[in-house]
JSON list of C-alpha atoms in Angstrom, two decimals:
[
{"chain": "D", "resi": 11, "resn": "ASP", "atom": "CA", "xyz": [15.29, 1.93, 10.98]},
{"chain": "D", "resi": 12, "resn": "ALA", "atom": "CA", "xyz": [13.59, -1.20, 12.57]},
{"chain": "D", "resi": 13, "resn": "GLY", "atom": "CA", "xyz": [10.90, -1.34, 9.45]},
{"chain": "D", "resi": 14, "resn": "VAL", "atom": "CA", "xyz": [7.40, -1.79, 9.75]},
{"chain": "D", "resi": 15, "resn": "ILE", "atom": "CA", "xyz": [6.52, -3.68, 13.06]},
{"chain": "D", "resi": 16, "resn": "GLN", "atom": "CA", "xyz": [3.65, -5.76, 13.60]},
{"chain": "D", "resi": 17, "resn": "SER", "atom": "CA", "xyz": [2.40, -7.78, 16.64]},
{"chain": "D", "resi": 18, "resn": "PRO", "atom": "CA", "xyz": [1.52, -10.38, 17.33]},
{"chain": "D", "resi": 19, "resn": "ARG", "atom": "CA", "xyz": [3.49, -12.47, 14.94]},
{"chain": "D", "resi": 20, "resn": "HIS", "atom": "CA", "xyz": [1.05, -15.39, 15.33]},
{"chain": "D", "resi": 21, "resn": "GLU", "atom": "CA", "xyz": [-2.47, -15.52, 16.87]},
{"chain": "D", "resi": 22, "resn": "VAL", "atom": "CA", "xyz": [-4.65, -18.51, 17.53]},
{"chain": "D", "resi": 23, "resn": "THR", "atom": "CA", "xyz": [-8.15, -17.79, 18.94]},
{"chain": "D", "resi": 24, "resn": "GLU", "atom": "CA", "xyz": [-11.44, -19.30, 18.90]},
{"chain": "D", "resi": 25, "resn": "MET", "atom": "CA", "xyz": [-14.56, -18.32, 16.90]},
{"chain": "D", "resi": 26, "resn": "GLY", "atom": "CA", "xyz": [-16.24, -15.56, 18.42]},
{"chain": "D", "resi": 27, "resn": "GLN", "atom": "CA", "xyz": [-13.55, -13.89, 20.04]},
{"chain": "D", "resi": 28, "resn": "GLU", "atom": "CA", "xyz": [-12.12, -10.52, 19.43]},
{"chain": "D", "resi": 29, "resn": "VAL", "atom": "CA", "xyz": [-8.81, -10.03, 17.68]},
{"chain": "D", "resi": 30, "resn": "THR", "atom": "CA", "xyz": [-6.53, -7.18, 17.64]},
{"chain": "D", "resi": 31, "resn": "LEU", "atom": "CA", "xyz": [-3.65, -6.69, 15.28]},
{"chain": "D", "resi": 32, "resn": "ARG", "atom": "CA", "xyz": [-1.14, -3.88, 15.72]},
{"chain": "D", "resi": 33, "resn": "CYS", "atom": "CA", "xyz": [1.08, -2.14, 13.41]},
{"chain": "D", "resi": 34, "resn": "LYS", "atom": "CA", "xyz": [3.98, 0.34, 13.86]},
{"chain": "D", "resi": 35, "resn": "PRO", "atom": "CA", "xyz": [4.89, 2.14, 10.50]},
{"chain": "D", "resi": 36, "resn": "ILE", "atom": "CA", "xyz": [8.23, 3.38, 9.52]},
{"chain": "D", "resi": 37, "resn": "SER", "atom": "CA", "xyz": [8.81, 6.57, 11.30]},
{"chain": "D", "resi": 38, "resn": "GLY", "atom": "CA", "xyz": [8.12, 9.51, 8.91]},
{"chain": "D", "resi": 39, "resn": "HIS", "atom": "CA", "xyz": [5.87, 7.50, 6.64]},
{"chain": "D", "resi": 40, "resn": "ASN", "atom": "CA", "xyz": [2.22, 9.21, 6.35]},
{"chain": "D", "resi": 41, "resn": "SER", "atom": "CA", "xyz": [0.40, 6.30, 4.54]},
{"chain": "D", "resi": 42, "resn": "LEU", "atom": "CA", "xyz": [-0.37, 2.95, 6.05]},
{"chain": "D", "resi": 43, "resn": "PHE", "atom": "CA", "xyz": [-1.96, 0.01, 4.34]},
{"chain": "D", "resi": 44, "resn": "TRP", "atom": "CA", "xyz": [-3.69, -3.08, 5.92]},
{"chain": "D", "resi": 45, "resn": "TYR", "atom": "CA", "xyz": [-3.49, -6.30, 3.51]},
{"chain": "D", "resi": 46, "resn": "ARG", "atom": "CA", "xyz": [-4.70, -9.83, 3.87]},
{"chain": "D", "resi": 47, "resn": "GLN", "atom": "CA", "xyz": [-3.43, -12.89, 2.28]},
{"chain": "D", "resi": 48, "resn": "THR", "atom": "CA", "xyz": [-5.15, -16.37, 1.73]},
{"chain": "D", "resi": 49, "resn": "MET", "atom": "CA", "xyz": [-4.48, -19.16, -0.58]},
{"chain": "D", "resi": 50, "resn": "MET", "atom": "CA", "xyz": [-7.84, -18.72, -2.13]},
{"chain": "D", "resi": 51, "resn": "ARG", "atom": "CA", "xyz": [-7.98, -14.87, -2.64]},
{"chain": "D", "resi": 52, "resn": "GLY", "atom": "CA", "xyz": [-4.20, -14.06, -2.74]},
{"chain": "D", "resi": 53, "resn": "LEU", "atom": "CA", "xyz": [-2.86, -10.73, -1.18]},
{"chain": "D", "resi": 54, "resn": "GLU", "atom": "CA", "xyz": [-5.60, -8.27, -0.92]},
{"chain": "D", "resi": 55, "resn": "LEU", "atom": "CA", "xyz": [-6.02, -4.48, 0.28]},
{"chain": "D", "resi": 56, "resn": "LEU", "atom": "CA", "xyz": [-8.37, -4.23, 3.28]},
{"chain": "D", "resi": 57, "resn": "ILE", "atom": "CA", "xyz": [-7.96, -0.51, 3.80]},
{"chain": "D", "resi": 58, "resn": "TYR", "atom": "CA", "xyz": [-5.40, 2.47, 3.61]},
{"chain": "D", "resi": 59, "resn": "PHE", "atom": "CA", "xyz": [-4.60, 5.45, 5.72]},
{"chain": "D", "resi": 60, "resn": "ASN", "atom": "CA", "xyz": [-3.16, 8.85, 4.66]},
{"chain": "D", "resi": 61, "resn": "ASN", "atom": "CA", "xyz": [-2.17, 11.23, 7.64]},
{"chain": "D", "resi": 62, "resn": "ASN", "atom": "CA", "xyz": [-4.19, 8.96, 9.83]},
{"chain": "D", "resi": 63, "resn": "VAL", "atom": "CA", "xyz": [-7.41, 9.32, 8.01]},
{"chain": "D", "resi": 64, "resn": "PRO", "atom": "CA", "xyz": [-9.14, 6.36, 6.38]},
{"chain": "D", "resi": 65, "resn": "ILE", "atom": "CA", "xyz": [-9.02, 6.86, 2.48]},
{"chain": "D", "resi": 66, "resn": "ASP", "atom": "CA", "xyz": [-10.12, 3.68, 1.01]},
{"chain": "D", "resi": 67, "resn": "ASP", "atom": "CA", "xyz": [-11.90, 0.98, 2.89]},
{"chain": "D", "resi": 68, "resn": "SER", "atom": "CA", "xyz": [-13.70, -0.67, 0.20]},
{"chain": "D", "resi": 69, "resn": "GLY", "atom": "CA", "xyz": [-11.51, -3.89, 1.00]},
{"chain": "D", "resi": 70, "resn": "MET", "atom": "CA", "xyz": [-12.77, -4.33, 4.32]},
{"chain": "D", "resi": 71, "resn": "PRO", "atom": "CA", "xyz": [-14.93, -7.55, 4.14]},
{"chain": "D", "resi": 72, "resn": "GLU", "atom": "CA", "xyz": [-17.72, -6.82, 6.44]},
{"chain": "D", "resi": 73, "resn": "ASP", "atom": "CA", "xyz": [-18.74, -4.89, 9.64]},
{"chain": "D", "resi": 74, "resn": "ARG", "atom": "CA", "xyz": [-17.02, -7.30, 11.76]},
{"chain": "D", "resi": 75, "resn": "PHE", "atom": "CA", "xyz": [-13.67, -5.44, 10.71]},
{"chain": "D", "resi": 76, "resn": "SER", "atom": "CA", "xyz": [-12.63, -2.24, 11.79]},
{"chain": "D", "resi": 77, "resn": "ALA", "atom": "CA", "xyz": [-9.21, -0.43, 11.76]},
{"chain": "D", "resi": 78, "resn": "LYS", "atom": "CA", "xyz": [-8.12, 2.62, 13.55]},
{"chain": "D", "resi": 79, "resn": "MET", "atom": "CA", "xyz": [-4.99, 5.03, 13.24]},
{"chain": "D", "resi": 80, "resn": "PRO", "atom": "CA", "xyz": [-5.23, 7.05, 16.44]},
{"chain": "D", "resi": 81, "resn": "ASN", "atom": "CA", "xyz": [-1.58, 8.64, 15.64]},
{"chain": "D", "resi": 82, "resn": "ALA", "atom": "CA", "xyz": [0.93, 8.57, 13.03]},
{"chain": "D", "resi": 83, "resn": "SER", "atom": "CA", "xyz": [2.94, 5.75, 14.72]},
{"chain": "D", "resi": 84, "resn": "PHE", "atom": "CA", "xyz": [0.32, 3.07, 15.55]},
{"chain": "D", "resi": 85, "resn": "SER", "atom": "CA", "xyz": [-2.54, 1.35, 13.74]},
{"chain": "D", "resi": 86, "resn": "THR", "atom": "CA", "xyz": [-4.93, -1.31, 14.64]},
{"chain": "D", "resi": 87, "resn": "LEU", "atom": "CA", "xyz": [-7.02, -3.82, 12.74]},
{"chain": "D", "resi": 88, "resn": "LYS", "atom": "CA", "xyz": [-9.83, -5.49, 15.05]},
{"chain": "D", "resi": 89, "resn": "ILE", "atom": "CA", "xyz": [-11.99, -8.31, 14.09]},
{"chain": "D", "resi": 90, "resn": "GLN", "atom": "CA", "xyz": [-15.22, -8.85, 16.28]},
{"chain": "D", "resi": 91, "resn": "PRO", "atom": "CA", "xyz": [-16.36, -11.57, 16.51]},
{"chain": "D", "resi": 92, "resn": "SER", "atom": "CA", "xyz": [-13.86, -13.76, 14.56]},
{"chain": "D", "resi": 93, "resn": "GLU", "atom": "CA", "xyz": [-14.77, -16.59, 12.36]},
{"chain": "D", "resi": 94, "resn": "PRO", "atom": "CA", "xyz": [-12.66, -19.48, 10.71]},
{"chain": "D", "resi": 95, "resn": "ARG", "atom": "CA", "xyz": [-12.73, -17.88, 7.82]},
{"chain": "D", "resi": 96, "resn": "ASP", "atom": "CA", "xyz": [-10.90, -14.90, 8.79]},
{"chain": "D", "resi": 97, "resn": "SER", "atom": "CA", "xyz": [-7.77, -17.23, 9.24]},
{"chain": "D", "resi": 98, "resn": "ALA", "atom": "CA", "xyz": [-5.02, -15.53, 6.99]},
{"chain": "D", "resi": 99, "resn": "VAL", "atom": "CA", "xyz": [-1.58, -13.75, 7.16]},
{"chain": "D", "resi": 100, "resn": "TYR", "atom": "CA", "xyz": [-2.34, -10.00, 7.66]},
{"chain": "D", "resi": 101, "resn": "PHE", "atom": "CA", "xyz": [0.21, -7.65, 6.51]},
{"chain": "D", "resi": 102, "resn": "CYS", "atom": "CA", "xyz": [0.79, -3.90, 7.33]},
{"chain": "D", "resi": 103, "resn": "ALA", "atom": "CA", "xyz": [2.67, -1.58, 4.79]},
{"chain": "D", "resi": 104, "resn": "SER", "atom": "CA", "xyz": [3.85, 2.19, 4.96]},
{"chain": "D", "resi": 105, "resn": "MET", "atom": "CA", "xyz": [5.01, 4.63, 2.74]},
{"chain": "D", "resi": 106, "resn": "THR", "atom": "CA", "xyz": [5.53, 8.33, 2.17]},
{"chain": "D", "resi": 107, "resn": "SER", "atom": "CA", "xyz": [2.31, 9.61, 0.29]},
{"chain": "D", "resi": 108, "resn": "GLY", "atom": "CA", "xyz": [2.50, 11.28, -2.99]},
{"chain": "D", "resi": 109, "resn": "SER", "atom": "CA", "xyz": [5.95, 9.87, -4.07]},
{"chain": "D", "resi": 110, "resn": "THR", "atom": "CA", "xyz": [7.47, 7.06, -6.37]},
{"chain": "D", "resi": 111, "resn": "ASP", "atom": "CA", "xyz": [8.54, 5.64, -3.06]},
{"chain": "D", "resi": 112, "resn": "THR", "atom": "CA", "xyz": [7.36, 2.10, -2.56]},
{"chain": "D", "resi": 113, "resn": "GLN", "atom": "CA", "xyz": [5.34, 0.44, 0.20]},
{"chain": "D", "resi": 114, "resn": "TYR", "atom": "CA", "xyz": [7.56, -1.28, 2.85]},
{"chain": "D", "resi": 115, "resn": "PHE", "atom": "CA", "xyz": [5.82, -4.51, 4.28]},
{"chain": "D", "resi": 116, "resn": "GLY", "atom": "CA", "xyz": [5.90, -5.60, 7.85]},
{"chain": "D", "resi": 117, "resn": "PRO", "atom": "CA", "xyz": [6.51, -9.38, 8.73]},
{"chain": "D", "resi": 118, "resn": "GLY", "atom": "CA", "xyz": [2.77, -10.30, 9.00]},
{"chain": "D", "resi": 119, "resn": "THR", "atom": "CA", "xyz": [0.69, -11.60, 11.35]},
{"chain": "D", "resi": 120, "resn": "ARG", "atom": "CA", "xyz": [-0.55, -15.13, 10.98]},
{"chain": "D", "resi": 121, "resn": "LEU", "atom": "CA", "xyz": [-4.15, -15.41, 12.43]},
{"chain": "D", "resi": 122, "resn": "THR", "atom": "CA", "xyz": [-5.89, -18.84, 13.14]},
{"chain": "D", "resi": 123, "resn": "VAL", "atom": "CA", "xyz": [-9.51, -18.83, 13.97]},
{"chain": "D", "resi": 124, "resn": "LEU", "atom": "CA", "xyz": [-10.64, -22.36, 15.40]},
{"chain": "Q", "resi": 27, "resn": "ASP", "atom": "CA", "xyz": [-5.35, 0.60, -12.19]},
{"chain": "Q", "resi": 28, "resn": "ALA", "atom": "CA", "xyz": [-4.25, -1.44, -15.26]},
{"chain": "Q", "resi": 29, "resn": "LYS", "atom": "CA", "xyz": [-4.15, -5.24, -15.19]},
{"chain": "Q", "resi": 30, "resn": "THR", "atom": "CA", "xyz": [-1.25, -7.25, -15.54]},
{"chain": "Q", "resi": 31, "resn": "THR", "atom": "CA", "xyz": [-0.58, -10.82, -16.76]},
{"chain": "Q", "resi": 32, "resn": "GLN", "atom": "CA", "xyz": [2.28, -12.81, -15.71]},
{"chain": "Q", "resi": 33, "resn": "PRO", "atom": "CA", "xyz": [3.35, -16.75, -16.38]},
{"chain": "Q", "resi": 34, "resn": "PRO", "atom": "CA", "xyz": [2.17, -18.78, -13.26]},
{"chain": "Q", "resi": 35, "resn": "SER", "atom": "CA", "xyz": [5.49, -20.27, -12.75]},
{"chain": "Q", "resi": 36, "resn": "MET", "atom": "CA", "xyz": [9.07, -20.35, -14.33]},
{"chain": "Q", "resi": 37, "resn": "ASP", "atom": "CA", "xyz": [12.48, -22.26, -13.51]},
{"chain": "Q", "resi": 38, "resn": "CYS", "atom": "CA", "xyz": [15.84, -20.83, -13.84]},
{"chain": "Q", "resi": 39, "resn": "ALA", "atom": "CA", "xyz": [19.21, -22.30, -13.20]},
{"chain": "Q", "resi": 40, "resn": "GLU", "atom": "CA", "xyz": [21.18, -21.08, -10.30]},
{"chain": "Q", "resi": 41, "resn": "GLY", "atom": "CA", "xyz": [23.76, -18.54, -11.60]},
{"chain": "Q", "resi": 42, "resn": "ARG", "atom": "CA", "xyz": [21.86, -17.74, -14.72]},
{"chain": "Q", "resi": 43, "resn": "ALA", "atom": "CA", "xyz": [19.72, -14.61, -15.47]},
{"chain": "Q", "resi": 44, "resn": "ALA", "atom": "CA", "xyz": [16.12, -14.85, -14.73]},
{"chain": "Q", "resi": 45, "resn": "ASN", "atom": "CA", "xyz": [13.93, -12.94, -17.05]},
{"chain": "Q", "resi": 46, "resn": "LEU", "atom": "CA", "xyz": [10.44, -12.56, -15.74]},
{"chain": "Q", "resi": 47, "resn": "PRO", "atom": "CA", "xyz": [8.01, -11.25, -18.26]},
{"chain": "Q", "resi": 48, "resn": "CYS", "atom": "CA", "xyz": [4.71, -8.89, -17.59]},
{"chain": "Q", "resi": 49, "resn": "ASN", "atom": "CA", "xyz": [2.13, -7.79, -19.97]},
{"chain": "Q", "resi": 50, "resn": "HIS", "atom": "CA", "xyz": [0.27, -4.52, -19.04]},
{"chain": "Q", "resi": 51, "resn": "SER", "atom": "CA", "xyz": [-1.35, -3.58, -22.40]},
{"chain": "Q", "resi": 52, "resn": "THR", "atom": "CA", "xyz": [-3.89, -1.26, -20.88]},
{"chain": "Q", "resi": 53, "resn": "ILE", "atom": "CA", "xyz": [-1.33, 0.55, -19.01]},
{"chain": "Q", "resi": 54, "resn": "SER", "atom": "CA", "xyz": [-2.06, 4.66, -18.86]},
{"chain": "Q", "resi": 55, "resn": "GLY", "atom": "CA", "xyz": [0.71, 7.31, -19.31]},
{"chain": "Q", "resi": 56, "resn": "ASN", "atom": "CA", "xyz": [0.69, 8.12, -15.75]},
{"chain": "Q", "resi": 57, "resn": "GLU", "atom": "CA", "xyz": [1.14, 4.65, -14.33]},
{"chain": "Q", "resi": 58, "resn": "TYR", "atom": "CA", "xyz": [4.32, 3.32, -13.14]},
{"chain": "Q", "resi": 59, "resn": "VAL", "atom": "CA", "xyz": [5.51, -0.41, -13.26]},
{"chain": "Q", "resi": 60, "resn": "TYR", "atom": "CA", "xyz": [6.45, -1.74, -9.98]},
{"chain": "Q", "resi": 61, "resn": "TRP", "atom": "CA", "xyz": [7.90, -5.29, -9.30]},
{"chain": "Q", "resi": 62, "resn": "TYR", "atom": "CA", "xyz": [7.67, -6.88, -5.71]},
{"chain": "Q", "resi": 63, "resn": "ARG", "atom": "CA", "xyz": [8.48, -10.33, -4.60]},
{"chain": "Q", "resi": 64, "resn": "GLN", "atom": "CA", "xyz": [7.44, -12.41, -1.54]},
{"chain": "Q", "resi": 65, "resn": "ILE", "atom": "CA", "xyz": [9.67, -15.10, -0.31]},
{"chain": "Q", "resi": 66, "resn": "HIS", "atom": "CA", "xyz": [7.82, -17.88, 1.44]},
{"chain": "Q", "resi": 67, "resn": "SER", "atom": "CA", "xyz": [6.19, -16.57, 4.68]},
{"chain": "Q", "resi": 68, "resn": "GLN", "atom": "CA", "xyz": [7.63, -13.10, 4.51]},
{"chain": "Q", "resi": 69, "resn": "GLY", "atom": "CA", "xyz": [5.84, -9.77, 3.70]},
{"chain": "Q", "resi": 70, "resn": "PRO", "atom": "CA", "xyz": [6.19, -8.59, 0.03]},
{"chain": "Q", "resi": 71, "resn": "GLN", "atom": "CA", "xyz": [9.69, -6.87, -0.73]},
{"chain": "Q", "resi": 72, "resn": "TYR", "atom": "CA", "xyz": [10.14, -3.97, -3.17]},
{"chain": "Q", "resi": 73, "resn": "ILE", "atom": "CA", "xyz": [12.41, -4.60, -6.17]},
{"chain": "Q", "resi": 74, "resn": "ILE", "atom": "CA", "xyz": [12.40, -2.01, -8.48]},
{"chain": "Q", "resi": 75, "resn": "HIS", "atom": "CA", "xyz": [10.03, 0.44, -10.52]},
{"chain": "Q", "resi": 76, "resn": "GLY", "atom": "CA", "xyz": [10.12, 2.40, -13.69]},
{"chain": "Q", "resi": 77, "resn": "LEU", "atom": "CA", "xyz": [8.14, 4.70, -15.83]},
{"chain": "Q", "resi": 78, "resn": "LYS", "atom": "CA", "xyz": [9.45, 4.44, -19.36]},
{"chain": "Q", "resi": 79, "resn": "ASN", "atom": "CA", "xyz": [13.06, 4.11, -19.19]},
{"chain": "Q", "resi": 80, "resn": "ASN", "atom": "CA", "xyz": [14.99, 1.15, -18.31]},
{"chain": "Q", "resi": 81, "resn": "GLU", "atom": "CA", "xyz": [16.04, 0.99, -14.55]},
{"chain": "Q", "resi": 82, "resn": "THR", "atom": "CA", "xyz": [18.78, -1.02, -12.83]},
{"chain": "Q", "resi": 83, "resn": "ASN", "atom": "CA", "xyz": [19.56, -1.46, -9.17]},
{"chain": "Q", "resi": 84, "resn": "GLU", "atom": "CA", "xyz": [21.54, -3.45, -6.80]},
{"chain": "Q", "resi": 85, "resn": "MET", "atom": "CA", "xyz": [18.90, -6.23, -7.10]},
{"chain": "Q", "resi": 86, "resn": "ALA", "atom": "CA", "xyz": [17.63, -6.50, -10.68]},
{"chain": "Q", "resi": 87, "resn": "SER", "atom": "CA", "xyz": [17.07, -4.55, -14.02]},
{"chain": "Q", "resi": 88, "resn": "LEU", "atom": "CA", "xyz": [13.59, -3.46, -15.33]},
{"chain": "Q", "resi": 89, "resn": "ILE", "atom": "CA", "xyz": [13.16, -3.43, -19.12]},
{"chain": "Q", "resi": 90, "resn": "ILE", "atom": "CA", "xyz": [10.09, -1.59, -20.25]},
{"chain": "Q", "resi": 91, "resn": "THR", "atom": "CA", "xyz": [9.21, -1.81, -23.95]},
{"chain": "Q", "resi": 92, "resn": "GLU", "atom": "CA", "xyz": [9.04, 1.55, -26.09]},
{"chain": "Q", "resi": 93, "resn": "ASP", "atom": "CA", "xyz": [4.95, 1.23, -26.03]},
{"chain": "Q", "resi": 94, "resn": "ARG", "atom": "CA", "xyz": [5.07, 0.35, -22.42]},
{"chain": "Q", "resi": 95, "resn": "LYS", "atom": "CA", "xyz": [2.62, -2.48, -23.04]},
{"chain": "Q", "resi": 96, "resn": "SER", "atom": "CA", "xyz": [4.90, -5.00, -21.16]},
{"chain": "Q", "resi": 97, "resn": "SER", "atom": "CA", "xyz": [8.13, -5.32, -19.27]},
{"chain": "Q", "resi": 98, "resn": "THR", "atom": "CA", "xyz": [10.80, -7.81, -17.96]},
{"chain": "Q", "resi": 99, "resn": "LEU", "atom": "CA", "xyz": [12.39, -8.07, -14.76]},
{"chain": "Q", "resi": 100, "resn": "ILE", "atom": "CA", "xyz": [16.09, -9.48, -14.87]},
{"chain": "Q", "resi": 101, "resn": "LEU", "atom": "CA", "xyz": [17.79, -11.08, -12.25]},
{"chain": "Q", "resi": 102, "resn": "PRO", "atom": "CA", "xyz": [21.21, -11.14, -13.70]},
{"chain": "Q", "resi": 103, "resn": "HIS", "atom": "CA", "xyz": [22.66, -13.83, -11.62]},
{"chain": "Q", "resi": 104, "resn": "ALA", "atom": "CA", "xyz": [19.94, -15.90, -9.71]},
{"chain": "Q", "resi": 105, "resn": "THR", "atom": "CA", "xyz": [20.56, -17.53, -6.42]},
{"chain": "Q", "resi": 106, "resn": "LEU", "atom": "CA", "xyz": [18.56, -20.18, -4.54]},
{"chain": "Q", "resi": 107, "resn": "ARG", "atom": "CA", "xyz": [17.50, -17.06, -2.37]},
{"chain": "Q", "resi": 108, "resn": "ASP", "atom": "CA", "xyz": [16.06, -15.50, -5.32]},
{"chain": "Q", "resi": 109, "resn": "THR", "atom": "CA", "xyz": [13.19, -18.30, -5.36]},
{"chain": "Q", "resi": 110, "resn": "ALA", "atom": "CA", "xyz": [9.83, -16.48, -4.64]},
{"chain": "Q", "resi": 111, "resn": "VAL", "atom": "CA", "xyz": [6.62, -15.17, -6.08]},
{"chain": "Q", "resi": 112, "resn": "TYR", "atom": "CA", "xyz": [7.20, -12.14, -8.15]},
{"chain": "Q", "resi": 113, "resn": "TYR", "atom": "CA", "xyz": [4.49, -9.63, -8.60]},
{"chain": "Q", "resi": 114, "resn": "CYS", "atom": "CA", "xyz": [4.37, -7.06, -11.46]},
{"chain": "Q", "resi": 115, "resn": "ILE", "atom": "CA", "xyz": [1.95, -4.31, -10.57]},
{"chain": "Q", "resi": 116, "resn": "VAL", "atom": "CA", "xyz": [1.08, -0.86, -12.44]},
{"chain": "Q", "resi": 117, "resn": "ARG", "atom": "CA", "xyz": [-0.18, 1.98, -10.21]},
{"chain": "Q", "resi": 118, "resn": "VAL", "atom": "CA", "xyz": [-1.05, 5.75, -10.60]},
{"chain": "Q", "resi": 119, "resn": "LEU", "atom": "CA", "xyz": [1.74, 7.75, -8.86]},
{"chain": "Q", "resi": 120, "resn": "PHE", "atom": "CA", "xyz": [-0.78, 10.28, -7.27]},
{"chain": "Q", "resi": 121, "resn": "GLY", "atom": "CA", "xyz": [-4.19, 9.87, -5.90]},
{"chain": "Q", "resi": 122, "resn": "ASN", "atom": "CA", "xyz": [-4.40, 6.20, -5.53]},
{"chain": "Q", "resi": 123, "resn": "GLU", "atom": "CA", "xyz": [-1.65, 4.74, -3.91]},
{"chain": "Q", "resi": 124, "resn": "LYS", "atom": "CA", "xyz": [-3.12, 1.09, -3.59]},
{"chain": "Q", "resi": 125, "resn": "LEU", "atom": "CA", "xyz": [-1.04, -1.76, -4.82]},
{"chain": "Q", "resi": 126, "resn": "THR", "atom": "CA", "xyz": [-3.26, -4.44, -6.39]},
{"chain": "Q", "resi": 127, "resn": "PHE", "atom": "CA", "xyz": [-1.44, -7.69, -6.33]},
{"chain": "Q", "resi": 128, "resn": "GLY", "atom": "CA", "xyz": [-2.35, -10.49, -9.02]},
{"chain": "Q", "resi": 129, "resn": "THR", "atom": "CA", "xyz": [-1.17, -13.98, -8.78]},
{"chain": "Q", "resi": 130, "resn": "GLY", "atom": "CA", "xyz": [2.54, -13.22, -9.72]},
{"chain": "Q", "resi": 131, "resn": "THR", "atom": "CA", "xyz": [4.99, -15.56, -11.07]},
{"chain": "Q", "resi": 132, "resn": "ARG", "atom": "CA", "xyz": [6.47, -18.53, -8.78]},
{"chain": "Q", "resi": 133, "resn": "LEU", "atom": "CA", "xyz": [10.10, -18.44, -9.85]},
{"chain": "Q", "resi": 134, "resn": "THR", "atom": "CA", "xyz": [12.04, -21.74, -8.76]},
{"chain": "Q", "resi": 135, "resn": "ILE", "atom": "CA", "xyz": [15.80, -21.35, -8.91]},
{"chain": "Q", "resi": 136, "resn": "ILE", "atom": "CA", "xyz": [17.25, -24.84, -9.69]},
{"chain": "Q", "resi": 137, "resn": "PRO", "atom": "CA", "xyz": [20.65, -25.75, -8.11]}
]
């Protein structure tokens, strides 16, 4: 299996632009998680989906952030408009819900907002 | 989920066993102990997990005290590639699959 796939791996954009991060979970996994990592706040959960349905979005910072999972093999995290404080590494992870199974993380997208 | 406490940093000589402690004194009976590590610039990587029995896999051993209030991750023969930040996390198995990462322990393997 190719593991969790994220794209792009690096994104540099200017303040005010829309940014879309993409994630393809491991085939067969039915839970998907979006995390953000910064030096100041560490690794924090933004939102997670179970069977394509958002279960907990309490970590989404504000209305500028939105996440969708249109099907079991694809999810997006969108920031509109982007701000410099959104600069971070964004990780996607997937797992099989309701098991002792672990979460498998993707390689991350490093976002820089100028 | 229960809170965990880990030392911020540790050093270990290459080839020796690395023992990473974690305190989770408020752990509930239905919470598992998970260990992840994050090598610089990579996504977190699962290492091992357990409920109350000691566990061993190809990467590490997990020793959980009888009262479950603390645990130790053991890397039996540390190599330079084991230099990473190690996170100890407790989570309920069903109903809430979130992982709450603390600040972890930065383990440095010394040649």
